[in-house]
Amino acid sequence: MAQVIIGRKKEKQLLEDIYHSGAPEFVVVHGRRRVGKTFLVRELFSDRMTFYHTGLSPAERENEAKTILQRQLEVFFASLVAYGYQGPMPSNWIEAFNRLRALLVQKGGERQVVFLDELPWMDTARSGFMSAFEHFWNGWGAGQSNLMLIVCGSSTSWINDHIINNHGGLYNRITSEIELLPFTLKESEEFYNSRGMMIDRYDMLQAYMIFGGIPYYMSLLRKGQSLAQNIDELCFSRRGQLSDEFDRLFNSLFVNPEDNKALIRLLFRRKSGMMRSEIASATGGSNGRLTTLLKGLVAGNFISTYRNYGASKRETYYKLTDAFCLFYLSFMDGGKTTDEHFWSNNLLTGSLNAWRGLAFENLCFAHIAQIKTALGIAGVHTETMPWKSKAKEDGAQIDMVIDRDDRVINVCEMKFSTDDYVITRRYDRELRHKLTLFAEETKTRKSLHLTLVTTYGLKRNEYFGRVQRVVTMDDLFC
C-alpha cells in the first residue's frame, strides 16, 4: 500500500498530468540527496509501475572482485527478472536496454511507467551506459505513445551535464523537468503531524535550522523524545545515524568527494561567502577544476551564489547554505566533542546562540515567499539580497533587502529569540546608522520600511516604534 505523500502538491499534479498526456514522456526528477525524489515517484505510481530499477550505490561497490560494470548489470538484470523477464543476463548496457524493451513490449498496456532511479550511479567509467541509454530512448522509447520514462538522480551536476543540457543524442529530448526542493516550514509541520510528533513551532524552527527541510533527516526523529534528545542521539551518540552523514553524502554524489568537502570547509570558514577570485587564491587549483567543483556544489544546493545590493555581477559571492553541512561543520566535524549529550548540555551557550543567528538567517532566505505574503506583497515583483556598506570605517550591513517595484524597500533584520525581541538603546542606534548609511550610499528614492523577522514578536518599549513591520515565525509557516 502506498504511503501518504506530504506536500509536493504541484509536483504530484504535474506528474499526474504527464501520466495522462497520451504521448511518450521523458521526465527528469532531480534534487538534493535525501530530499524525497524516490519516495515521491515510487509512492505516487506504486500500483502503476511497469518497471523500477535503482543504480548500485558507489558505497556498495568497495572491495569487490567483480568490476563495477558487472555489478551494475547484475542488479539491473535482477530488476528485469523481478518484473517478469525470462532470459540470459546481459553482458553490456546495449543488451540490458534491449531486454528492457522486450519486457515492455511483452507487458503492453495503455500506459507504462518506467522509473530509473539514481541514473548517475549506472554511468560508470568506460561502461557505454549513456550511448546505450540514448539509443533506448531515441531508437524506440520516443516512438511509444504509452511510455512514461522517469529518470532520477541525486548528483544534480551529472543530471544537468548528461541529461538536461546534453548536446549529444539526448539534446532537446526531455519533455518535463522537476526539481524537488526541501520541505518548507509548512510542509515540515504537516510531516511531523502526520507522524504524530508532539513538537511545537519553536522546535520545528530549530529542527529546520539543522535539517534544512530534508524529509529523510526529519523522519529519524523519534516520538516521545525532546528535540535536544533526538539531536544527541542522531548526531552525538557513538553510533548516531547522522554521525557520518557528511562523508556518506559527498561520497555518494561525487567522483572526487575530498575535493568537494575541502571546498565546503573553506566556505564554512567565511560565513559571508567568498568571491571566485578569493576561492582560487585559497585553493590554488586550476580554473577548469574550480569551475567544475563550484558548478557541482551549486547544482546540488549545497552552496548558493549571491550579490550584495547595488553590487555588479563581477562581485558574486559563493556561500555555504546547506543547513545540515553548516550544523555538522559547526559542532561535529573532526570529533569536536566526545559528549554524547552535547546538545542538551549546551542549549544556552554562546556558540549555539551564534549558530542559531546564522542558521535563522539562512532559513529566512529559504522562505522569502512567506515573508512577502506576510508583508502583503506576494504579487509585487521584488529583488531580494543582503547589503554591505563600502565604508572602510564605521560601516554596516543589512541581513536582507527586499527591493519592491512599488517604490518601497523593506530593510529586514533577522533575529532568533526565545521570547519577544527587545530593541535596546544600543541596537536602536545601530539601526539608525544602518538606515542612514544605506540611504546615503545607494541614493535610493524609495521609502525605507524597517522590518523585523523574528520568532515571537517585538516587545513594546521606547524604541519599538522605529520598526514598521514585524514578521514572526508563525508567518513563516504559511
Short mmCIF file of C-alpha atoms in Angstrom, two decimals:
data_model
loop_
_atom_site.label_atom_id
_atom_site.label_comp_id
_atom_site.label_asym_id
_atom_site.label_seq_id
_atom_site.Cartn_x
_atom_site.Cartn_y
_atom_site.Cartn_z
CA MET A 1 0.00 0.00 0.00
CA ALA A 2 1.30 3.43 -0.96
CA GLN A 3 2.30 5.78 1.83
CA VAL A 4 0.84 9.26 2.20
CA ILE A 5 2.85 11.89 0.32
CA ILE A 6 3.20 15.07 2.38
CA GLY A 7 3.20 18.34 0.44
CA ARG A 8 4.51 18.19 -3.14
CA LYS A 9 1.12 19.29 -4.49
CA LYS A 10 2.46 20.94 -7.64
CA GLU A 11 4.82 18.06 -8.36
CA LYS A 12 2.11 15.44 -7.88
CA GLN A 13 -0.30 17.30 -10.15
CA LEU A 14 2.36 17.73 -12.83
CA LEU A 15 3.26 14.05 -12.76
CA GLU A 16 -0.40 13.07 -12.96
CA ASP A 17 -0.93 15.41 -15.93
CA ILE A 18 2.08 13.87 -17.66
CA TYR A 19 0.80 10.37 -16.93
CA HIS A 20 -2.47 11.17 -18.71
CA SER A 21 -0.90 13.06 -21.64
CA GLY A 22 -1.27 10.16 -24.07
CA ALA A 23 2.19 10.88 -25.51
CA PRO A 24 5.71 9.50 -24.98
CA GLU A 25 7.17 11.30 -21.98
CA PHE A 26 10.76 11.64 -20.78
CA VAL A 27 10.70 13.14 -17.28
CA VAL A 28 13.71 14.16 -15.19
CA VAL A 29 13.34 14.50 -11.41
CA HIS A 30 16.34 15.91 -9.58
CA GLY A 31 17.26 17.50 -6.27
CA ARG A 32 19.49 17.20 -3.24
CA ARG A 33 20.16 13.71 -1.90
CA ARG A 34 17.67 12.67 0.83
CA VAL A 35 15.07 15.20 -0.37
CA GLY A 36 12.49 12.55 -1.26
CA LYS A 37 12.71 12.12 -5.06
CA THR A 38 12.47 8.33 -4.99
CA PHE A 39 9.70 8.39 -2.40
CA LEU A 40 7.59 10.78 -4.46
CA VAL A 41 7.77 8.81 -7.71
CA ARG A 42 7.62 5.36 -6.13
CA GLU A 43 4.64 6.08 -3.91
CA LEU A 44 2.70 8.12 -6.49
CA PHE A 45 2.96 5.32 -9.04
CA SER A 46 3.16 2.39 -6.60
CA ASP A 47 0.34 0.45 -8.28
CA ARG A 48 1.09 1.72 -11.81
CA MET A 49 4.81 0.93 -12.08
CA THR A 50 5.75 -1.20 -15.09
CA PHE A 51 9.47 -1.30 -14.31
CA TYR A 52 11.55 0.17 -11.50
CA HIS A 53 15.33 -0.02 -11.05
CA THR A 54 17.83 1.74 -8.81
CA GLY A 55 21.51 2.01 -9.69
CA LEU A 56 24.04 0.44 -7.36
CA SER A 57 25.44 2.90 -4.83
CA PRO A 58 29.19 3.64 -5.03
CA ALA A 59 29.42 2.78 -1.33
CA GLU A 60 28.30 -0.78 -2.11
CA ARG A 61 30.98 -1.38 -4.72
CA GLU A 62 34.03 -1.23 -2.48
CA ASN A 63 36.35 -4.19 -2.03
CA GLU A 64 34.65 -6.36 -4.66
CA ALA A 65 36.41 -8.67 -7.08
CA LYS A 66 33.87 -8.04 -9.83
CA THR A 67 34.06 -4.95 -11.98
CA ILE A 68 31.73 -2.06 -11.40
CA LEU A 69 30.08 -2.69 -14.76
CA GLN A 70 29.44 -6.35 -13.89
CA ARG A 71 27.79 -5.48 -10.61
CA GLN A 72 25.62 -2.78 -12.20
CA LEU A 73 24.46 -5.19 -14.91
CA GLU A 74 23.74 -7.88 -12.31
CA VAL A 75 21.42 -5.66 -10.29
CA PHE A 76 19.75 -4.38 -13.47
CA PHE A 77 19.17 -7.98 -14.52
CA ALA A 78 17.72 -8.75 -11.09
CA SER A 79 15.23 -5.90 -11.59
CA LEU A 80 14.27 -7.26 -15.01
CA VAL A 81 13.64 -10.69 -13.51
CA ALA A 82 11.58 -9.19 -10.67
CA TYR A 83 9.23 -7.69 -13.27
CA GLY A 84 8.83 -10.92 -15.23
CA TYR A 85 11.75 -11.09 -17.65
CA GLN A 86 12.93 -14.57 -18.57
CA GLY A 87 16.22 -14.87 -20.39
CA PRO A 88 20.01 -14.61 -20.10
CA MET A 89 21.82 -11.88 -18.20
CA PRO A 90 23.07 -9.01 -20.40
CA SER A 91 26.81 -8.59 -20.87
CA ASN A 92 26.66 -4.87 -21.70
CA TRP A 93 24.26 -1.94 -21.50
CA ILE A 94 23.07 -2.27 -25.09
CA GLU A 95 21.86 -5.78 -24.31
CA ALA A 96 20.42 -4.64 -20.98
CA PHE A 97 18.22 -1.98 -22.60
CA ASN A 98 17.24 -4.35 -25.40
CA ARG A 99 15.98 -6.75 -22.74
CA LEU A 100 14.09 -3.92 -21.06
CA ARG A 101 12.47 -3.08 -24.39
CA ALA A 102 11.50 -6.72 -24.89
CA LEU A 103 9.95 -6.82 -21.41
CA LEU A 104 7.90 -3.69 -22.06
CA VAL A 105 6.68 -4.99 -25.42
CA GLN A 106 5.69 -8.24 -23.74
CA LYS A 107 3.79 -6.46 -20.96
CA GLY A 108 1.94 -3.96 -23.16
CA GLY A 109 -0.72 -1.75 -21.58
CA GLU A 110 -2.30 1.64 -22.12
CA ARG A 111 0.36 3.43 -20.02
CA GLN A 112 3.75 2.14 -18.96
CA VAL A 113 5.71 3.88 -16.20
CA VAL A 114 9.44 3.10 -16.27
CA PHE A 115 11.40 4.56 -13.37
CA LEU A 116 15.21 4.51 -13.49
CA ASP A 117 16.46 5.79 -10.14
CA GLU A 118 19.98 7.07 -9.39
CA LEU A 119 20.91 7.14 -13.06
CA PRO A 120 24.33 8.75 -12.40
CA TRP A 121 25.45 5.68 -10.46
CA MET A 122 24.86 3.48 -13.52
CA ASP A 123 27.10 5.60 -15.74
CA THR A 124 30.43 4.16 -14.63
CA ALA A 125 33.72 4.75 -16.43
CA ARG A 126 34.00 3.20 -19.90
CA SER A 127 30.72 1.32 -19.44
CA GLY A 128 28.96 2.62 -22.56
CA PHE A 129 25.89 3.37 -20.46
CA MET A 130 24.98 6.75 -21.95
CA SER A 131 25.18 5.64 -25.57
CA ALA A 132 23.00 2.61 -24.76
CA PHE A 133 20.51 4.75 -22.84
CA GLU A 134 20.33 7.30 -25.66
CA HIS A 135 19.75 4.51 -28.17
CA PHE A 136 16.96 3.05 -26.00
CA TRP A 137 15.07 6.35 -25.95
CA ASN A 138 15.83 7.68 -29.43
CA GLY A 139 15.61 4.36 -31.21
CA TRP A 140 12.48 3.06 -29.50
CA GLY A 141 11.10 4.86 -26.42
CA ALA A 142 10.42 8.23 -28.09
CA GLY A 143 8.08 6.47 -30.51
CA GLN A 144 5.97 4.72 -27.87
CA SER A 145 2.91 6.82 -27.07
CA ASN A 146 2.21 4.70 -23.98
CA LEU A 147 5.66 5.13 -22.41
CA MET A 148 6.37 7.45 -19.47
CA LEU A 149 10.10 7.27 -18.67
CA ILE A 150 11.14 8.87 -15.39
CA VAL A 151 14.81 9.24 -14.52
CA CYS A 152 16.14 10.46 -11.23
CA GLY A 153 19.47 11.25 -9.61
CA SER A 154 20.92 12.99 -6.59
CA SER A 155 24.03 14.09 -8.47
CA THR A 156 22.38 17.17 -9.94
CA SER A 157 25.57 18.23 -11.73
CA TRP A 158 25.60 14.90 -13.59
CA ILE A 159 21.90 15.22 -14.40
CA ASN A 160 22.49 18.74 -15.73
CA ASP A 161 25.52 17.81 -17.83
CA HIS A 162 24.38 14.45 -19.22
CA ILE A 163 20.59 14.76 -19.42
CA ILE A 164 19.17 18.28 -19.14
CA ASN A 165 21.97 20.07 -21.01
CA ASN A 166 23.01 17.12 -23.16
CA HIS A 167 24.35 18.26 -26.55
CA GLY A 168 24.54 14.76 -27.99
CA GLY A 169 21.91 12.13 -28.60
CA LEU A 170 19.58 13.40 -25.89
CA TYR A 171 19.62 17.03 -26.98
CA ASN A 172 16.15 18.54 -26.55
CA ARG A 173 14.63 15.13 -25.80
CA ILE A 174 13.34 15.80 -22.28
CA THR A 175 9.63 16.53 -22.12
CA SER A 176 9.45 17.62 -18.44
CA GLU A 177 11.89 18.59 -15.68
CA ILE A 178 11.03 18.61 -11.98
CA GLU A 179 13.39 19.96 -9.33
CA LEU A 180 12.35 18.68 -5.92
CA LEU A 181 13.19 21.20 -3.22
CA PRO A 182 13.36 20.67 0.56
CA PHE A 183 10.15 20.99 2.54
CA THR A 184 9.03 24.45 3.59
CA LEU A 185 8.22 25.01 7.26
CA LYS A 186 4.54 24.48 6.48
CA GLU A 187 5.25 21.15 4.79
CA SER A 188 7.57 20.22 7.66
CA GLU A 189 4.74 20.83 10.11
CA GLU A 190 2.43 18.63 8.02
CA PHE A 191 5.12 15.94 8.04
CA TYR A 192 5.54 16.00 11.82
CA ASN A 193 1.78 15.99 12.37
CA SER A 194 1.34 13.01 10.04
CA ARG A 195 3.79 11.07 12.20
CA GLY A 196 2.14 12.04 15.48
CA MET A 197 5.14 14.06 16.63
CA MET A 198 4.48 16.31 19.63
CA ILE A 199 6.67 19.25 18.67
CA ASP A 200 5.90 22.98 18.80
CA ARG A 201 6.77 25.51 16.14
CA TYR A 202 9.74 26.87 18.05
CA ASP A 203 11.40 23.43 17.95
CA MET A 204 10.25 22.87 14.37
CA LEU A 205 12.12 26.06 13.54
CA GLN A 206 15.28 24.77 15.21
CA ALA A 207 14.91 21.36 13.57
CA TYR A 208 14.67 23.13 10.21
CA MET A 209 17.82 25.07 11.00
CA ILE A 210 19.60 21.72 11.47
CA PHE A 211 17.98 19.54 8.80
CA GLY A 212 17.02 22.16 6.25
CA GLY A 213 13.64 20.63 5.44
CA ILE A 214 15.15 17.33 4.25
CA PRO A 215 12.46 14.65 4.82
CA TYR A 216 14.87 11.78 5.43
CA TYR A 217 16.58 13.56 8.30
CA MET A 218 13.24 14.60 9.79
CA SER A 219 11.97 11.02 9.59
CA LEU A 220 14.70 9.92 12.00
CA LEU A 221 13.26 11.95 14.89
CA ARG A 222 11.65 9.66 17.46
CA LYS A 223 8.34 10.30 19.16
CA GLY A 224 8.45 10.63 22.94
CA GLN A 225 11.80 12.41 22.94
CA SER A 226 12.56 16.12 23.04
CA LEU A 227 14.28 17.74 20.08
CA ALA A 228 17.50 18.02 22.11
CA GLN A 229 17.39 14.32 23.00
CA ASN A 230 16.84 13.43 19.36
CA ILE A 231 19.76 15.58 18.19
CA ASP A 232 22.04 14.00 20.79
CA GLU A 233 21.02 10.51 19.74
CA LEU A 234 21.26 11.12 15.98
CA CYS A 235 24.36 13.28 15.85
CA PHE A 236 26.45 12.99 19.00
CA SER A 237 25.98 9.45 20.26
CA ARG A 238 28.72 6.99 19.40
CA ARG A 239 26.68 5.25 16.69
CA GLY A 240 24.32 8.07 15.78
CA GLN A 241 22.61 7.62 12.43
CA LEU A 242 23.85 11.01 11.23
CA SER A 243 27.30 10.93 12.82
CA ASP A 244 28.96 10.10 9.49
CA GLU A 245 26.28 11.51 7.17
CA PHE A 246 28.56 14.29 5.90
CA ASP A 247 31.05 11.82 4.45
CA ARG A 248 28.35 9.46 3.16
CA LEU A 249 26.59 12.34 1.46
CA PHE A 250 29.57 13.53 -0.55
CA ASN A 251 31.00 10.07 -1.20
CA SER A 252 27.74 9.06 -2.86
CA LEU A 253 27.49 12.16 -5.06
CA PHE A 254 30.95 12.99 -6.34
CA VAL A 255 33.76 11.10 -8.06
CA ASN A 256 36.37 13.03 -6.06
CA PRO A 257 34.47 13.79 -2.84
CA GLU A 258 37.51 15.01 -0.87
CA ASP A 259 37.91 17.99 -3.20
CA ASN A 260 34.27 18.92 -2.72
CA LYS A 261 34.48 18.54 1.05
CA ALA A 262 37.61 20.68 1.16
CA LEU A 263 35.82 23.46 -0.73
CA ILE A 264 32.79 23.18 1.56
CA ARG A 265 35.07 23.53 4.60
CA LEU A 266 36.76 26.56 3.05
CA LEU A 267 33.44 28.32 2.50
CA PHE A 268 32.33 27.37 6.01
CA ARG A 269 35.21 29.37 7.46
CA ARG A 270 33.96 32.52 5.69
CA LYS A 271 30.34 32.76 6.79
CA SER A 272 29.51 35.63 4.42
CA GLY A 273 30.93 33.73 1.44
CA MET A 274 33.84 34.22 -0.94
CA MET A 275 34.27 35.57 -4.43
CA ARG A 276 35.64 33.22 -7.06
CA SER A 277 39.00 35.00 -7.13
CA GLU A 278 39.34 34.52 -3.37
CA ILE A 279 38.49 30.82 -3.65
CA ALA A 280 41.00 30.37 -6.47
CA SER A 281 43.70 32.08 -4.44
CA ALA A 282 42.97 29.95 -1.39
CA THR A 283 42.84 26.62 -3.23
CA GLY A 284 45.47 27.15 -5.91
CA GLY A 285 43.60 24.78 -8.20
CA SER A 286 43.19 25.03 -11.95
CA ASN A 287 40.47 27.30 -13.32
CA GLY A 288 38.64 24.44 -15.04
CA ARG A 289 38.72 22.23 -11.98
CA LEU A 290 37.40 25.01 -9.75
CA THR A 291 34.57 25.67 -12.22
CA THR A 292 33.56 22.01 -12.08
CA LEU A 293 33.61 21.93 -8.28
CA LEU A 294 31.59 25.12 -7.85
CA LYS A 295 29.12 24.10 -10.53
CA GLY A 296 28.52 20.73 -8.87
CA LEU A 297 28.02 22.18 -5.39
CA VAL A 298 25.65 24.90 -6.63
CA ALA A 299 23.65 22.36 -8.64
CA GLY A 300 23.44 20.12 -5.58
CA ASN A 301 22.07 23.02 -3.49
CA PHE A 302 24.98 22.86 -1.06
CA ILE A 303 26.20 26.35 -1.85
CA SER A 304 24.45 29.41 -3.27
CA THR A 305 25.54 32.46 -5.18
CA TYR A 306 24.54 36.00 -4.30
CA ARG A 307 25.42 39.63 -4.86
CA ASN A 308 25.11 42.41 -2.35
CA TYR A 309 22.50 45.03 -3.10
CA GLY A 310 23.87 47.50 -5.65
CA ALA A 311 26.93 45.38 -6.48
CA SER A 312 27.99 44.42 -10.01
CA LYS A 313 27.79 40.88 -11.40
CA ARG A 314 31.55 40.61 -11.02
CA GLU A 315 31.07 40.82 -7.25
CA THR A 316 29.31 37.46 -6.97
CA TYR A 317 29.84 35.50 -3.76
CA TYR A 318 29.67 31.76 -3.18
CA LYS A 319 28.24 30.88 0.21
CA LEU A 320 27.66 27.61 2.06
CA THR A 321 23.90 27.43 2.70
CA ASP A 322 23.09 23.73 3.21
CA ALA A 323 21.69 23.58 6.73
CA PHE A 324 22.99 20.15 7.68
CA CYS A 325 26.51 20.87 6.39
CA LEU A 326 26.59 24.10 8.39
CA PHE A 327 25.42 22.26 11.50
CA TYR A 328 27.86 19.38 11.02
CA LEU A 329 30.87 21.62 10.46
CA SER A 330 29.91 23.82 13.41
CA PHE A 331 29.60 21.06 16.00
CA MET A 332 30.52 17.61 14.69
CA ASP A 333 33.39 17.80 12.20
CA GLY A 334 36.64 16.22 13.27
CA GLY A 335 35.27 14.89 16.52
CA LYS A 336 34.82 18.34 18.05
CA THR A 337 33.18 16.80 21.09
CA THR A 338 33.00 13.42 22.79
CA ASP A 339 30.00 14.47 24.86
CA GLU A 340 27.12 12.22 23.78
CA HIS A 341 24.72 14.74 25.32
CA PHE A 342 26.40 17.77 23.78
CA TRP A 343 23.24 19.42 22.51
CA SER A 344 21.29 19.03 25.74
CA ASN A 345 24.25 20.28 27.77
CA ASN A 346 24.90 23.38 25.66
CA LEU A 347 21.48 24.75 24.72
CA LEU A 348 22.12 28.19 26.23
CA THR A 349 25.80 28.61 25.31
CA GLY A 350 27.19 31.39 23.16
CA SER A 351 28.34 29.03 20.41
CA LEU A 352 24.83 27.64 19.92
CA ASN A 353 23.30 31.11 20.03
CA ALA A 354 25.76 32.33 17.39
CA TRP A 355 24.91 29.34 15.19
CA ARG A 356 21.18 29.97 15.66
CA GLY A 357 21.58 33.54 14.42
CA LEU A 358 23.26 32.48 11.17
CA ALA A 359 21.02 29.44 10.68
CA PHE A 360 17.88 31.54 11.17
CA GLU A 361 19.10 33.98 8.54
CA ASN A 362 19.52 31.13 6.03
CA LEU A 363 16.07 29.83 6.95
CA CYS A 364 14.55 33.25 6.23
CA PHE A 365 16.17 33.40 2.80
CA ALA A 366 14.61 29.98 2.09
CA HIS A 367 11.20 31.46 2.96
CA ILE A 368 11.20 34.75 1.06
CA ALA A 369 7.81 33.90 -0.46
CA GLN A 370 6.32 33.52 3.02
CA ILE A 371 7.87 36.80 4.18
CA LYS A 372 6.43 38.59 1.16
CA THR A 373 2.99 37.11 1.87
CA ALA A 374 3.19 38.32 5.47
CA LEU A 375 4.08 41.80 4.21
CA GLY A 376 1.14 41.76 1.80
CA ILE A 377 3.34 42.00 -1.30
CA ALA A 378 3.11 38.44 -2.66
CA GLY A 379 2.09 39.80 -6.07
CA VAL A 380 4.69 42.56 -6.25
CA HIS A 381 7.90 41.94 -8.19
CA THR A 382 10.90 42.17 -5.89
CA GLU A 383 14.64 41.56 -5.79
CA THR A 384 15.97 40.20 -2.50
CA MET A 385 19.60 40.24 -1.35
CA PRO A 386 21.83 41.40 1.52
CA TRP A 387 23.65 44.73 1.57
CA LYS A 388 27.07 45.70 2.81
CA SER A 389 28.43 49.22 3.17
CA LYS A 390 31.54 50.14 1.23
CA ALA A 391 32.67 52.46 4.01
CA LYS A 392 36.09 51.46 5.31
CA GLU A 393 35.34 52.78 8.77
CA ASP A 394 32.12 52.61 10.77
CA GLY A 395 30.44 50.58 8.03
CA ALA A 396 27.31 48.48 8.30
CA GLN A 397 25.47 45.59 6.71
CA ILE A 398 21.84 44.59 6.35
CA ASP A 399 20.69 40.98 6.51
CA MET A 400 18.03 41.22 3.79
CA VAL A 401 16.92 43.97 1.44
CA ILE A 402 13.60 43.47 -0.37
CA ASP A 403 13.59 45.97 -3.23
CA ARG A 404 10.00 46.36 -4.45
CA ASP A 405 8.61 47.65 -7.73
CA ASP A 406 6.05 49.69 -5.78
CA ARG A 407 8.80 52.11 -4.70
CA VAL A 408 9.33 50.66 -1.24
CA ILE A 409 12.34 48.84 0.19
CA ASN A 410 11.93 46.56 3.19
CA VAL A 411 15.15 46.71 5.20
CA CYS A 412 14.96 43.40 7.08
CA GLU A 413 16.73 42.39 10.25
CA MET A 414 16.54 38.69 11.27
CA LYS A 415 16.63 37.92 14.99
CA PHE A 416 16.18 34.47 16.51
CA SER A 417 14.90 34.89 20.07
CA THR A 418 13.43 32.77 22.86
CA ASP A 419 10.87 35.50 23.59
CA ASP A 420 9.57 38.77 22.18
CA TYR A 421 12.61 40.60 20.84
CA VAL A 422 13.72 43.70 22.73
CA ILE A 423 15.33 46.65 20.92
CA THR A 424 17.88 48.19 23.25
CA ARG A 425 19.20 51.71 23.14
CA ARG A 426 22.43 50.46 21.61
CA TYR A 427 20.66 48.43 18.92
CA ASP A 428 18.38 51.35 18.12
CA ARG A 429 21.45 53.49 17.47
CA GLU A 430 22.84 50.75 15.24
CA LEU A 431 19.59 50.56 13.26
CA ARG A 432 19.53 54.31 12.71
CA HIS A 433 23.11 54.18 11.48
CA LYS A 434 22.31 51.35 9.06
CA LEU A 435 19.34 53.14 7.56
CA THR A 436 21.24 56.42 7.18
CA LEU A 437 24.25 54.76 5.58
CA PHE A 438 22.07 52.67 3.24
CA ALA A 439 20.17 55.74 2.04
CA GLU A 440 23.38 57.73 1.51
CA GLU A 441 25.33 55.02 -0.32
CA THR A 442 22.52 53.66 -2.51
CA LYS A 443 21.00 57.11 -3.16
CA THR A 444 17.63 55.42 -3.30
CA ARG A 445 14.48 57.50 -3.57
CA LYS A 446 12.27 54.67 -2.39
CA SER A 447 10.68 54.61 1.05
CA LEU A 448 12.60 52.51 3.58
CA HIS A 449 10.48 50.27 5.81
CA LEU A 450 12.43 48.79 8.69
CA THR A 451 11.22 45.20 9.06
CA LEU A 452 11.98 42.70 11.82
CA VAL A 453 11.78 38.96 11.14
CA THR A 454 11.86 37.13 14.45
CA THR A 455 10.41 34.20 16.33
CA TYR A 456 7.69 35.54 18.62
CA GLY A 457 7.36 39.27 18.04
CA LEU A 458 8.61 42.64 19.21
CA LYS A 459 8.38 43.89 22.79
CA ARG A 460 6.90 47.34 23.15
CA ASN A 461 9.30 49.91 24.63
CA GLU A 462 10.58 53.37 23.79
CA TYR A 463 12.43 52.04 20.71
CA PHE A 464 9.94 49.62 19.17
CA GLY A 465 8.24 52.28 17.03
CA ARG A 466 11.17 52.51 14.64
CA VAL A 467 10.20 49.07 13.25
CA GLN A 468 7.37 49.42 10.75
CA ARG A 469 6.64 45.74 10.10
CA VAL A 470 7.18 42.58 12.15
CA VAL A 471 7.19 39.07 10.65
CA THR A 472 7.01 36.22 13.17
CA MET A 473 7.75 32.52 12.88
CA ASP A 474 4.01 31.82 12.56
CA ASP A 475 4.08 33.87 9.36
CA LEU A 476 6.90 31.66 8.06
CA PHE A 477 4.62 28.61 8.40
CA CYS A 478 2.06 29.99 5.95
#
